CSV table of C-alpha atoms in Angstrom, one decimal:
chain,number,residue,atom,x,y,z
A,3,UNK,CA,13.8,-18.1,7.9
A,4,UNK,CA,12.0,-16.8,10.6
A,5,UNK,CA,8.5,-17.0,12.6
A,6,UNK,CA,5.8,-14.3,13.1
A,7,UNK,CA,3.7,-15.6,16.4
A,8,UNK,CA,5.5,-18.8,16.0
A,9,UNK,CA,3.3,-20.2,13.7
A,10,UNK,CA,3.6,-18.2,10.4
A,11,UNK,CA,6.9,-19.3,8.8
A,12,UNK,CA,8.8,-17.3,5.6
A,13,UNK,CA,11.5,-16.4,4.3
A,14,UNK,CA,13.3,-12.8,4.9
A,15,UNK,CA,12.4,-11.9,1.1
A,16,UNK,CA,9.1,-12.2,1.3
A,17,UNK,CA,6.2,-10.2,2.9
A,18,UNK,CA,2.9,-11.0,3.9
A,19,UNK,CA,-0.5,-9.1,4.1
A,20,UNK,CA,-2.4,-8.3,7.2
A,21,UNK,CA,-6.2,-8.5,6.2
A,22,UNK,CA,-7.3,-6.3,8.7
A,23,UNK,CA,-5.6,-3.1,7.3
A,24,UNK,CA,-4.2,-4.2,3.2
A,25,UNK,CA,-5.4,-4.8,0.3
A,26,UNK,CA,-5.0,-6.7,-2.5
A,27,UNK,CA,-6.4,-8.4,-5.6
A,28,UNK,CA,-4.9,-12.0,-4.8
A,29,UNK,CA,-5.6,-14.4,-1.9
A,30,UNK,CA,-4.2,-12.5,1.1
A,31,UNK,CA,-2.6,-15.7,3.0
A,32,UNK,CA,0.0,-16.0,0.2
A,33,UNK,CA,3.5,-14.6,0.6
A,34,UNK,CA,4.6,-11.8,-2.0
A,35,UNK,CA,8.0,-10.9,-2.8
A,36,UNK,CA,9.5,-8.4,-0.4
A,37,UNK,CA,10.6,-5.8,-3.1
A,38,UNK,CA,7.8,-5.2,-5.6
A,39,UNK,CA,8.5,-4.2,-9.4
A,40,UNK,CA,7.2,-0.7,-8.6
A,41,UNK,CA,6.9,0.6,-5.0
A,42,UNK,CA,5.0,3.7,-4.4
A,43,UNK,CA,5.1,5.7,-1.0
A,44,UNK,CA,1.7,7.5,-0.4
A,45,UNK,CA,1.1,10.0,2.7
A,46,UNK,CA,-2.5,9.9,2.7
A,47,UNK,CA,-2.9,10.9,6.5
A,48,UNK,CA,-0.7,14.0,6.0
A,49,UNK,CA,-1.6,15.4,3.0
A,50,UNK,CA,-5.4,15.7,3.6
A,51,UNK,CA,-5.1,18.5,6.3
A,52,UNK,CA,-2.4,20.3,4.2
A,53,UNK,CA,-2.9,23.4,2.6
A,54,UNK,CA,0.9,23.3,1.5
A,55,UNK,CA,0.6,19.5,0.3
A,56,UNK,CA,-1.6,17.3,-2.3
A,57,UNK,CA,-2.2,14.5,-4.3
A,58,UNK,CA,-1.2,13.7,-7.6
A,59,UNK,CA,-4.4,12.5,-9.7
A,60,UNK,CA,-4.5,8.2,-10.0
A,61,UNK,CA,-4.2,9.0,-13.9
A,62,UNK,CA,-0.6,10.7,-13.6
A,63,UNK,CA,0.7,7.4,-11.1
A,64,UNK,CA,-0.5,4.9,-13.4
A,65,UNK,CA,1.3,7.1,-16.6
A,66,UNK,CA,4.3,7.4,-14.6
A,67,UNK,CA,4.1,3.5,-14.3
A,68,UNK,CA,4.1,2.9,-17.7
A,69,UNK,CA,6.8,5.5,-18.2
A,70,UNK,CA,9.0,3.2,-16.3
A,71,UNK,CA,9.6,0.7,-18.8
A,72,UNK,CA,9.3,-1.5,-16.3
A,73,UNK,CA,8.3,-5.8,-16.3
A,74,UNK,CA,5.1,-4.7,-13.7
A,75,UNK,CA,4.2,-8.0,-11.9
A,76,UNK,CA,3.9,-6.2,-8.5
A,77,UNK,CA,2.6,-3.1,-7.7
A,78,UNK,CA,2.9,-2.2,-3.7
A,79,UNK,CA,1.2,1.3,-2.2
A,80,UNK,CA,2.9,1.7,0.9
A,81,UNK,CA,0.9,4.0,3.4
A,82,UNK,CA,0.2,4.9,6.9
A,83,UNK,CA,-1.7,2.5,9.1
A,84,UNK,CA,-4.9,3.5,9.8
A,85,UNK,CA,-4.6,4.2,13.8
A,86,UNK,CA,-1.7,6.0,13.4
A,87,UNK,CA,-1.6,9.1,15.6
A,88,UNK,CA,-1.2,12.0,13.4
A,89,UNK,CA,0.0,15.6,14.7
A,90,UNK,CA,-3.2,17.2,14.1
A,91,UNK,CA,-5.0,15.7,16.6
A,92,UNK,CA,-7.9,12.9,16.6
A,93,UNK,CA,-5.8,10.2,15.1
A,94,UNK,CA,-9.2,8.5,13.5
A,95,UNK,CA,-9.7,12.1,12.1
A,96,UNK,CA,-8.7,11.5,8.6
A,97,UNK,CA,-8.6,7.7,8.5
A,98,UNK,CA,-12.0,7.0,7.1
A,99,UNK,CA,-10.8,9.8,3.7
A,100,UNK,CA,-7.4,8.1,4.2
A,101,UNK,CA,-9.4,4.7,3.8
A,102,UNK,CA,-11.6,5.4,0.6
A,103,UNK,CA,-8.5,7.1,-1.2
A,104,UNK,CA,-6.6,4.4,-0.8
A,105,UNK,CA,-9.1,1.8,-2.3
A,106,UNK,CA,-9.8,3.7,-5.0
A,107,UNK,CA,-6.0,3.9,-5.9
A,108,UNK,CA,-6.2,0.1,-5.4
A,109,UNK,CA,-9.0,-0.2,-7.6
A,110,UNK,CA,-7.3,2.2,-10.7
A,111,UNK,CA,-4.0,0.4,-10.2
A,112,UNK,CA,-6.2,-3.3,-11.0
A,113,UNK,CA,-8.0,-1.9,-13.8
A,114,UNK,CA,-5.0,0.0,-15.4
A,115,UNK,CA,-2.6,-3.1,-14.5
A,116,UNK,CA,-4.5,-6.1,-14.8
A,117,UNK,CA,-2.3,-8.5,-15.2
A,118,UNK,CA,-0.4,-7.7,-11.8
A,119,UNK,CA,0.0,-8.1,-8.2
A,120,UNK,CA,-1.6,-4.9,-6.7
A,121,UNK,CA,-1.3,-4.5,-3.1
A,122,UNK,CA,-2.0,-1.5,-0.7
A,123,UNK,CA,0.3,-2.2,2.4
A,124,UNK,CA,-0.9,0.1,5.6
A,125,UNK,CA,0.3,-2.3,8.3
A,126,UNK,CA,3.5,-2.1,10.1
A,127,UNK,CA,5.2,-5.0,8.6
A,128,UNK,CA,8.9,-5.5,10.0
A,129,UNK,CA,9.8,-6.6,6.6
A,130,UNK,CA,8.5,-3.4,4.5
């Protein structure tokens, strides 16, 4: 057990959402497990200014869900926080496409996965 501003109390396998920056399709003041059934790393902030780099379409993550074969009662989209300096300059530069990418991956994930957990994580959570 440990304390976040010594008044949130939980237990080291759990995580919690920030409502300022994540997302999710539950009430965010509940705790979550701290390792989802699927986990799913996406570099919004530095793939957008790539000409080498790109995205894979929301249609080919949710298939390669599915291909998992996988019990799917937590989905968690790990990403950059949204004021985080990037090396192409203005760090808010990109945040705003970042931003609307990301909720739209959010809101695929809910309607392809409807009975689970999905959760967009951008903060910098010691625990994830």
């Amino acid at each position: 057990d440990f304390h976040i501003n010594n008044s949130i109390k939980y237990e080291s396998n759990q995580t919690i959402i920030n409502p300022d920056v994540d997302y999710t399709n539950l009430n965010s003041s509940i705790f979550l497990p701290l390792i989802p059934d699927i986990a799913i790393h996406y570099r919004c902030g530095d793939n957008i200014p790539s000409d080498t780099y790109g995205f894979l379409p929301f249609s080919t993550i949710s298939e390669l869900i599915k291909f998992s074969n996988t019990s799917v009662n937590y989905i968690y989209v790990l990403s950059d926080p949204p004021d985080r300096v990037r090396v192409f300059g203005d760090p808010n530069r990109f945040s705003l496409n970042c931003d609307n990418i990301l909720k739209h991956l959010h809101e695929h994930l809910i309607e392809k996965f409807s009975s689970s957990v999905v959760v967009v994580k951008r903060n910098d959570d010691p625990l994830v």
